[in-house]
């Protein structure tokens, strides 16, 4: 007999949690029972299968759900949890170096742990992006290494308060991004994924075809690398079922004026640096972060949250699955 979500889960708390518009962010769900059988990953899998709609509604309402205390131990057990949720898989396309681990599970960004991975919606610039990002902590770091996330609509609200005309201008005119990638992977960089891995081919003609399917243009560089060009893209987006909130669905702060990337208006004109700097401050001020514990699973609504990674001492192993 299927167990009801309200019988299986209890609402808990975590340090760093915030209350936004009356909702806990993230919503922390823990086992309601205190015996090993009800606390284990197998019981969690069965409960998720039986309550998929309830779980998805919580993810959307709270922007993120943290499953804690279910003794999920490794990639295989995490993969079973991902499958239980019933959301279709979506292949990652982007600059982060990653390695396949098991089933639908990959390593998260393998860039150096001492570097900060800036806040972003996963695959924000690609035509088809995930609806959910699911993260699993297999080995919590001894210090740092949090996965901070930001309710995206709060950034738009505050940017509109301070720069109303500029926000509307950027949204109306659209944005253009460029990113430069090497041919081979470089795990010494958090954006070190080579184009051969990203497009799953070493053939330039096939890579161009796959880039066009993702709404990208490409320019080949003398060193064998490639510059990808994307745009125009909106600054904000409104998605169904999310209270008509305008999400900060862009990567202007993360790509503007960087060594390997750029963000401009679609016509090539510059975005004011003081606007970019202030938006970066707002994003940090709105961030939510908690300390990873072994076995934690964080389900993020990718349409409503930006996420990143704090610098960390080793070891740290966080795995990821991306879903439609």
mmCIF file of C-alpha atoms in Angstrom:
data_model
loop_
_atom_site.group_PDB
_atom_site.id
_atom_site.type_symbol
_atom_site.label_atom_id
_atom_site.label_comp_id
_atom_site.label_asym_id
_atom_site.label_seq_id
_atom_site.Cartn_x
_atom_site.Cartn_y
_atom_site.Cartn_z
ATOM 1 C CA UNK A 1 0.000 0.000 0.000
ATOM 2 C CA UNK A 2 1.407 3.395 -1.033
ATOM 3 C CA UNK A 3 2.325 5.683 1.814
ATOM 4 C CA UNK A 4 0.972 9.231 1.834
ATOM 5 C CA UNK A 5 3.544 12.005 1.661
ATOM 6 C CA UNK A 6 2.225 13.623 4.837
ATOM 7 C CA UNK A 7 2.703 10.345 6.711
ATOM 8 C CA UNK A 8 6.175 9.589 5.362
ATOM 9 C CA UNK A 9 7.790 13.048 5.416
ATOM 10 C CA UNK A 10 8.040 15.573 8.203
ATOM 11 C CA UNK A 11 9.013 19.202 7.696
ATOM 12 C CA UNK A 12 12.350 20.040 9.272
ATOM 13 C CA UNK A 13 14.738 22.996 9.267
ATOM 14 C CA UNK A 14 18.319 23.779 8.269
ATOM 15 C CA UNK A 15 20.677 26.594 9.084
ATOM 16 C CA UNK A 16 20.629 29.259 6.375
ATOM 17 C CA UNK A 17 17.013 28.636 5.405
ATOM 18 C CA UNK A 18 14.909 31.740 4.613
ATOM 19 C CA UNK A 19 11.193 32.485 4.554
ATOM 20 C CA UNK A 20 10.181 34.173 1.287
ATOM 21 C CA UNK A 21 6.563 35.144 0.603
ATOM 22 C CA UNK A 22 5.525 32.819 3.430
ATOM 23 C CA UNK A 23 7.377 29.755 2.096
ATOM 24 C CA UNK A 24 10.460 28.059 3.556
ATOM 25 C CA UNK A 25 13.350 28.096 1.095
ATOM 26 C CA UNK A 26 14.467 25.406 0.860
ATOM 27 C CA UNK A 27 11.705 23.227 2.220
ATOM 28 C CA UNK A 28 13.477 20.576 4.304
ATOM 29 C CA UNK A 29 11.843 17.140 4.291
ATOM 30 C CA UNK A 30 13.045 14.461 6.701
ATOM 31 C CA UNK A 31 11.728 10.980 7.596
ATOM 32 C CA UNK A 32 8.773 10.988 9.959
ATOM 33 C CA UNK A 33 9.728 7.578 11.386
ATOM 34 C CA UNK A 34 12.732 6.829 13.550
ATOM 35 C CA UNK A 35 13.455 3.242 12.499
ATOM 36 C CA UNK A 36 16.101 2.247 9.953
ATOM 37 C CA UNK A 37 13.524 0.842 7.537
ATOM 38 C CA UNK A 38 11.575 4.090 7.161
ATOM 39 C CA UNK A 39 14.767 6.156 7.087
ATOM 40 C CA UNK A 40 16.455 4.230 4.265
ATOM 41 C CA UNK A 41 16.734 5.151 0.612
ATOM 42 C CA UNK A 42 14.496 2.245 -0.476
ATOM 43 C CA UNK A 43 11.605 3.641 1.557
ATOM 44 C CA UNK A 44 12.350 7.098 0.141
ATOM 45 C CA UNK A 45 12.238 5.731 -3.398
ATOM 46 C CA UNK A 46 8.827 4.128 -2.827
ATOM 47 C CA UNK A 47 7.447 7.281 -1.201
ATOM 48 C CA UNK A 48 8.650 9.452 -4.096
ATOM 49 C CA UNK A 49 7.119 7.114 -6.679
ATOM 50 C CA UNK A 50 3.782 7.267 -4.861
ATOM 51 C CA UNK A 51 3.817 11.040 -4.388
ATOM 52 C CA UNK A 52 5.409 12.508 -7.502
ATOM 53 C CA UNK A 53 2.848 15.265 -8.021
ATOM 54 C CA UNK A 54 3.035 16.286 -4.358
ATOM 55 C CA UNK A 55 6.831 16.510 -4.480
ATOM 56 C CA UNK A 56 6.842 18.507 -7.709
ATOM 57 C CA UNK A 57 4.304 20.943 -6.265
ATOM 58 C CA UNK A 58 6.588 21.492 -3.268
ATOM 59 C CA UNK A 59 9.624 22.062 -5.504
ATOM 60 C CA UNK A 60 7.727 24.697 -7.490
ATOM 61 C CA UNK A 61 6.130 26.373 -4.445
ATOM 62 C CA UNK A 62 9.366 26.526 -2.425
ATOM 63 C CA UNK A 63 11.878 26.801 -5.313
ATOM 64 C CA UNK A 64 13.936 24.065 -3.670
ATOM 65 C CA UNK A 65 13.443 20.941 -1.543
ATOM 66 C CA UNK A 66 16.187 19.442 0.645
ATOM 67 C CA UNK A 67 15.770 15.735 1.423
ATOM 68 C CA UNK A 68 17.793 15.006 4.564
ATOM 69 C CA UNK A 69 18.224 11.958 6.764
ATOM 70 C CA UNK A 70 17.388 9.170 4.286
ATOM 71 C CA UNK A 71 20.788 7.444 4.308
ATOM 72 C CA UNK A 72 21.387 7.705 0.564
ATOM 73 C CA UNK A 73 24.959 6.448 0.252
ATOM 74 C CA UNK A 74 26.228 6.423 -3.322
ATOM 75 C CA UNK A 75 25.595 7.180 -6.998
ATOM 76 C CA UNK A 76 23.533 4.028 -7.586
ATOM 77 C CA UNK A 77 21.157 4.839 -4.729
ATOM 78 C CA UNK A 78 20.970 8.479 -5.821
ATOM 79 C CA UNK A 79 20.141 7.344 -9.348
ATOM 80 C CA UNK A 80 17.256 5.273 -7.943
ATOM 81 C CA UNK A 81 15.930 8.426 -6.249
ATOM 82 C CA UNK A 82 16.205 10.392 -9.504
ATOM 83 C CA UNK A 83 14.339 7.679 -11.411
ATOM 84 C CA UNK A 84 11.658 7.557 -8.722
ATOM 85 C CA UNK A 85 10.832 11.228 -9.275
ATOM 86 C CA UNK A 86 9.797 10.412 -12.840
ATOM 87 C CA UNK A 87 11.173 13.490 -14.604
ATOM 88 C CA UNK A 88 12.740 12.781 -18.021
ATOM 89 C CA UNK A 89 16.508 13.121 -18.392
ATOM 90 C CA UNK A 90 18.104 16.028 -20.264
ATOM 91 C CA UNK A 91 21.724 15.901 -21.428
ATOM 92 C CA UNK A 92 24.006 18.586 -19.997
ATOM 93 C CA UNK A 93 25.385 21.071 -22.543
ATOM 94 C CA UNK A 94 27.780 23.653 -21.187
ATOM 95 C CA UNK A 95 31.348 24.609 -20.269
ATOM 96 C CA UNK A 96 31.718 22.680 -16.997
ATOM 97 C CA UNK A 97 33.952 19.572 -17.046
ATOM 98 C CA UNK A 98 31.907 16.584 -15.859
ATOM 99 C CA UNK A 99 32.222 12.786 -15.759
ATOM 100 C CA UNK A 100 29.473 10.194 -16.084
ATOM 101 C CA UNK A 101 29.165 8.117 -12.895
ATOM 102 C CA UNK A 102 26.079 5.877 -13.005
ATOM 103 C CA UNK A 103 22.779 5.842 -14.895
ATOM 104 C CA UNK A 104 21.610 9.450 -15.063
ATOM 105 C CA UNK A 105 24.198 10.644 -12.549
ATOM 106 C CA UNK A 106 27.232 12.811 -13.329
ATOM 107 C CA UNK A 107 29.831 14.606 -11.299
ATOM 108 C CA UNK A 108 29.078 18.259 -10.693
ATOM 109 C CA UNK A 109 31.580 20.800 -12.055
ATOM 110 C CA UNK A 110 35.058 19.265 -11.666
ATOM 111 C CA UNK A 111 36.837 22.612 -11.754
ATOM 112 C CA UNK A 112 39.310 23.413 -8.946
ATOM 113 C CA UNK A 113 37.673 23.357 -5.523
ATOM 114 C CA UNK A 114 39.393 26.591 -4.520
ATOM 115 C CA UNK A 115 37.444 28.508 -7.175
ATOM 116 C CA UNK A 116 33.964 29.996 -6.768
ATOM 117 C CA UNK A 117 31.494 28.853 -9.410
ATOM 118 C CA UNK A 118 29.251 31.810 -10.068
ATOM 119 C CA UNK A 119 25.463 31.755 -9.745
ATOM 120 C CA UNK A 120 23.605 30.538 -12.813
ATOM 121 C CA UNK A 121 20.467 28.841 -14.045
ATOM 122 C CA UNK A 122 21.632 25.533 -15.502
ATOM 123 C CA UNK A 123 21.995 25.745 -19.312
ATOM 124 C CA UNK A 124 20.322 29.165 -19.253
ATOM 125 C CA UNK A 125 21.560 30.068 -22.742
ATOM 126 C CA UNK A 126 20.524 26.818 -24.443
ATOM 127 C CA UNK A 127 17.203 26.441 -26.234
ATOM 128 C CA UNK A 128 16.233 23.421 -24.112
ATOM 129 C CA UNK A 129 17.220 23.751 -20.453
ATOM 130 C CA UNK A 130 16.423 21.608 -17.395
ATOM 131 C CA UNK A 131 13.333 22.192 -15.323
ATOM 132 C CA UNK A 132 14.980 20.567 -12.297
ATOM 133 C CA UNK A 133 18.546 20.193 -11.066
ATOM 134 C CA UNK A 134 19.050 17.450 -8.454
ATOM 135 C CA UNK A 135 22.239 17.448 -6.366
ATOM 136 C CA UNK A 136 23.484 14.715 -4.040
ATOM 137 C CA UNK A 137 26.207 15.043 -1.415
ATOM 138 C CA UNK A 138 28.243 11.837 -1.307
ATOM 139 C CA UNK A 139 31.240 13.349 0.515
ATOM 140 C CA UNK A 140 30.659 16.620 2.407
ATOM 141 C CA UNK A 141 33.646 18.970 2.457
ATOM 142 C CA UNK A 142 35.421 19.698 5.763
ATOM 143 C CA UNK A 143 35.079 23.420 5.157
ATOM 144 C CA UNK A 144 33.233 25.555 2.605
ATOM 145 C CA UNK A 145 31.870 23.969 -0.545
ATOM 146 C CA UNK A 146 28.276 25.080 -0.029
ATOM 147 C CA UNK A 147 25.914 25.161 -3.015
ATOM 148 C CA UNK A 148 24.303 28.578 -2.513
ATOM 149 C CA UNK A 149 21.178 29.345 -4.502
ATOM 150 C CA UNK A 150 19.106 32.444 -5.163
ATOM 151 C CA UNK A 151 15.367 32.928 -5.736
ATOM 152 C CA UNK A 152 15.643 34.458 -9.183
ATOM 153 C CA UNK A 153 12.592 36.708 -9.025
ATOM 154 C CA UNK A 154 14.051 38.580 -6.057
ATOM 155 C CA UNK A 155 16.972 39.724 -8.220
ATOM 156 C CA UNK A 156 14.604 41.063 -10.886
ATOM 157 C CA UNK A 157 12.473 42.834 -8.278
ATOM 158 C CA UNK A 158 15.445 44.609 -6.763
ATOM 159 C CA UNK A 159 17.061 45.425 -10.110
ATOM 160 C CA UNK A 160 13.767 46.994 -11.217
ATOM 161 C CA UNK A 161 13.690 49.086 -8.052
ATOM 162 C CA UNK A 162 17.152 50.519 -8.738
ATOM 163 C CA UNK A 163 17.414 50.421 -12.554
ATOM 164 C CA UNK A 164 13.841 50.329 -13.923
ATOM 165 C CA UNK A 165 14.547 51.860 -17.337
ATOM 166 C CA UNK A 166 17.750 49.890 -17.963
ATOM 167 C CA UNK A 167 16.168 46.543 -17.042
ATOM 168 C CA UNK A 168 13.312 47.146 -19.478
ATOM 169 C CA UNK A 169 15.742 48.320 -22.186
ATOM 170 C CA UNK A 170 17.883 45.206 -21.838
ATOM 171 C CA UNK A 171 14.820 42.980 -21.926
ATOM 172 C CA UNK A 172 13.454 44.732 -25.010
ATOM 173 C CA UNK A 173 16.723 44.840 -26.993
ATOM 174 C CA UNK A 174 17.981 41.432 -25.895
ATOM 175 C CA UNK A 175 21.433 40.156 -24.928
ATOM 176 C CA UNK A 176 24.312 38.609 -26.851
ATOM 177 C CA UNK A 177 26.839 36.242 -25.278
ATOM 178 C CA UNK A 178 30.120 34.782 -26.458
ATOM 179 C CA UNK A 179 32.143 31.991 -24.931
ATOM 180 C CA UNK A 180 35.517 30.562 -25.969
ATOM 181 C CA UNK A 181 36.282 26.852 -25.502
ATOM 182 C CA UNK A 182 39.362 24.735 -26.184
ATOM 183 C CA UNK A 183 39.101 21.562 -28.239
ATOM 184 C CA UNK A 184 39.965 19.258 -25.295
ATOM 185 C CA UNK A 185 38.845 19.277 -21.670
ATOM 186 C CA UNK A 186 40.857 21.232 -19.106
ATOM 187 C CA UNK A 187 39.874 20.179 -15.583
ATOM 188 C CA UNK A 188 42.090 22.922 -14.170
ATOM 189 C CA UNK A 189 39.353 25.369 -15.138
ATOM 190 C CA UNK A 190 35.766 25.483 -13.910
ATOM 191 C CA UNK A 191 34.827 26.349 -17.521
ATOM 192 C CA UNK A 192 37.302 23.937 -19.036
ATOM 193 C CA UNK A 193 35.008 21.623 -20.981
ATOM 194 C CA UNK A 194 36.295 21.286 -24.534
ATOM 195 C CA UNK A 195 34.010 21.604 -27.533
ATOM 196 C CA UNK A 196 34.630 17.995 -28.579
ATOM 197 C CA UNK A 197 33.157 16.781 -25.294
ATOM 198 C CA UNK A 198 30.408 19.414 -25.254
ATOM 199 C CA UNK A 199 29.193 18.531 -28.761
ATOM 200 C CA UNK A 200 30.108 14.820 -28.447
ATOM 201 C CA UNK A 201 32.095 14.874 -31.692
ATOM 202 C CA UNK A 202 35.558 15.765 -32.976
ATOM 203 C CA UNK A 203 34.172 16.629 -36.423
ATOM 204 C CA UNK A 204 33.851 20.410 -36.890
ATOM 205 C CA UNK A 205 31.061 20.109 -39.426
ATOM 206 C CA UNK A 206 29.007 17.933 -37.089
ATOM 207 C CA UNK A 207 29.793 20.268 -34.194
ATOM 208 C CA UNK A 208 28.464 23.220 -36.220
ATOM 209 C CA UNK A 209 25.277 21.300 -36.977
ATOM 210 C CA UNK A 210 24.765 20.464 -33.308
ATOM 211 C CA UNK A 211 25.519 24.055 -32.321
ATOM 212 C CA UNK A 212 22.851 25.358 -34.712
ATOM 213 C CA UNK A 213 20.346 22.918 -33.211
ATOM 214 C CA UNK A 214 21.063 24.600 -29.864
ATOM 215 C CA UNK A 215 20.643 28.087 -31.401
ATOM 216 C CA UNK A 216 24.393 28.819 -31.338
ATOM 217 C CA UNK A 217 26.707 30.244 -33.972
ATOM 218 C CA UNK A 218 30.373 29.243 -33.929
ATOM 219 C CA UNK A 219 33.677 30.794 -35.014
ATOM 220 C CA UNK A 220 36.715 28.494 -35.289
ATOM 221 C CA UNK A 221 39.951 29.800 -33.784
ATOM 222 C CA UNK A 222 43.520 29.249 -35.046
ATOM 223 C CA UNK A 223 44.453 27.222 -31.936
ATOM 224 C CA UNK A 224 41.712 24.654 -32.595
ATOM 225 C CA UNK A 225 39.303 26.180 -30.122
ATOM 226 C CA UNK A 226 35.921 27.694 -30.865
ATOM 227 C CA UNK A 227 34.023 30.836 -29.986
ATOM 228 C CA UNK A 228 30.305 30.238 -29.528
ATOM 229 C CA UNK A 229 27.885 33.117 -30.048
ATOM 230 C CA UNK A 230 24.402 33.117 -28.563
ATOM 231 C CA UNK A 231 21.653 35.671 -28.864
ATOM 232 C CA UNK A 232 19.525 37.536 -28.737
ATOM 233 C CA UNK A 233 18.405 36.298 -25.315
ATOM 234 C CA UNK A 234 15.998 37.868 -22.814
ATOM 235 C CA UNK A 235 17.152 39.327 -19.519
ATOM 236 C CA UNK A 236 14.108 37.990 -17.643
ATOM 237 C CA UNK A 237 11.569 35.221 -18.216
ATOM 238 C CA UNK A 238 8.127 34.389 -16.812
ATOM 239 C CA UNK A 239 7.299 30.685 -16.498
ATOM 240 C CA UNK A 240 3.865 29.081 -15.937
ATOM 241 C CA UNK A 241 2.821 28.148 -12.416
ATOM 242 C CA UNK A 242 5.252 30.487 -10.659
ATOM 243 C CA UNK A 243 3.007 33.395 -9.638
ATOM 244 C CA UNK A 244 3.868 35.436 -12.764
ATOM 245 C CA UNK A 245 7.260 36.194 -11.252
ATOM 246 C CA UNK A 246 9.887 37.640 -13.593
ATOM 247 C CA UNK A 247 12.917 35.399 -13.218
ATOM 248 C CA UNK A 248 16.455 36.768 -13.640
ATOM 249 C CA UNK A 249 17.020 34.223 -16.395
ATOM 250 C CA UNK A 250 20.384 35.338 -17.729
ATOM 251 C CA UNK A 251 24.096 35.072 -17.065
ATOM 252 C CA UNK A 252 25.111 38.705 -17.501
ATOM 253 C CA UNK A 253 27.024 38.978 -14.227
ATOM 254 C CA UNK A 254 28.799 35.657 -14.706
ATOM 255 C CA UNK A 255 29.957 36.349 -18.284
ATOM 256 C CA UNK A 256 30.314 40.132 -18.586
ATOM 257 C CA UNK A 257 33.879 41.268 -19.211
ATOM 258 C CA UNK A 258 35.533 37.916 -18.475
ATOM 259 C CA UNK A 259 38.647 36.485 -20.145
ATOM 260 C CA UNK A 260 36.796 33.723 -22.007
ATOM 261 C CA UNK A 261 33.325 35.231 -22.233
ATOM 262 C CA UNK A 262 31.354 38.380 -22.853
ATOM 263 C CA UNK A 263 27.831 39.695 -22.403
ATOM 264 C CA UNK A 264 26.583 42.707 -24.373
ATOM 265 C CA UNK A 265 23.358 44.030 -25.794
ATOM 266 C CA UNK A 266 22.260 42.152 -28.901
ATOM 267 C CA UNK A 267 23.509 45.023 -31.093
ATOM 268 C CA UNK A 268 26.995 44.748 -29.558
ATOM 269 C CA UNK A 269 26.789 47.828 -27.365
ATOM 270 C CA UNK A 270 28.123 47.574 -23.832
ATOM 271 C CA UNK A 271 26.097 46.895 -20.699
ATOM 272 C CA UNK A 272 27.023 49.514 -18.042
ATOM 273 C CA UNK A 273 29.608 48.062 -15.676
ATOM 274 C CA UNK A 274 28.038 49.684 -12.594
ATOM 275 C CA UNK A 275 24.745 47.917 -13.382
ATOM 276 C CA UNK A 276 26.526 44.556 -13.652
ATOM 277 C CA UNK A 277 28.443 45.169 -10.423
ATOM 278 C CA UNK A 278 25.306 46.139 -8.486
ATOM 279 C CA UNK A 279 23.339 43.162 -9.806
ATOM 280 C CA UNK A 280 26.172 40.939 -8.582
ATOM 281 C CA UNK A 281 25.838 42.462 -5.118
ATOM 282 C CA UNK A 282 22.068 41.903 -5.143
ATOM 283 C CA UNK A 283 22.487 38.268 -6.152
ATOM 284 C CA UNK A 284 24.908 37.667 -3.284
ATOM 285 C CA UNK A 285 22.651 39.450 -0.797
ATOM 286 C CA UNK A 286 19.705 37.266 -1.807
ATOM 287 C CA UNK A 287 21.644 33.992 -1.669
ATOM 288 C CA UNK A 288 20.637 31.067 0.540
ATOM 289 C CA UNK A 289 23.208 28.570 1.730
ATOM 290 C CA UNK A 290 23.388 25.594 4.037
ATOM 291 C CA UNK A 291 26.093 23.149 5.066
ATOM 292 C CA UNK A 292 26.048 19.911 3.120
ATOM 293 C CA UNK A 293 25.561 16.730 5.134
ATOM 294 C CA UNK A 294 26.342 13.249 3.828
ATOM 295 C CA UNK A 295 23.345 11.848 1.963
ATOM 296 C CA UNK A 296 21.635 15.198 1.376
ATOM 297 C CA UNK A 297 19.631 15.564 -1.840
ATOM 298 C CA UNK A 298 18.751 19.075 -2.999
ATOM 299 C CA UNK A 299 16.086 19.437 -5.693
ATOM 300 C CA UNK A 300 16.153 22.889 -7.282
ATOM 301 C CA UNK A 301 13.545 24.429 -9.561
ATOM 302 C CA UNK A 302 15.942 25.506 -12.313
ATOM 303 C CA UNK A 303 13.339 27.919 -13.705
ATOM 304 C CA UNK A 304 13.254 29.793 -10.407
ATOM 305 C CA UNK A 305 16.735 29.559 -8.849
ATOM 306 C CA UNK A 306 20.305 30.405 -9.694
ATOM 307 C CA UNK A 307 22.929 28.247 -7.996
ATOM 308 C CA UNK A 308 26.705 28.215 -7.567
ATOM 309 C CA UNK A 309 29.509 26.634 -5.552
ATOM 310 C CA UNK A 310 31.551 28.114 -2.739
ATOM 311 C CA UNK A 311 35.311 27.446 -2.576
ATOM 312 C CA UNK A 312 36.042 24.310 -0.603
ATOM 313 C CA UNK A 313 38.711 22.289 1.099
ATOM 314 C CA UNK A 314 38.986 18.712 -0.202
ATOM 315 C CA UNK A 315 37.534 16.195 -0.236
ATOM 316 C CA UNK A 316 34.145 17.157 -1.682
ATOM 317 C CA UNK A 317 31.990 14.992 -3.914
ATOM 318 C CA UNK A 318 28.620 16.294 -5.060
ATOM 319 C CA UNK A 319 26.843 14.490 -7.895
ATOM 320 C CA UNK A 320 24.127 15.848 -10.165
ATOM 321 C CA UNK A 321 21.247 14.840 -12.420
ATOM 322 C CA UNK A 322 19.460 17.248 -14.761
ATOM 323 C CA UNK A 323 15.800 16.702 -15.641
ATOM 324 C CA UNK A 324 13.212 18.164 -17.980
#
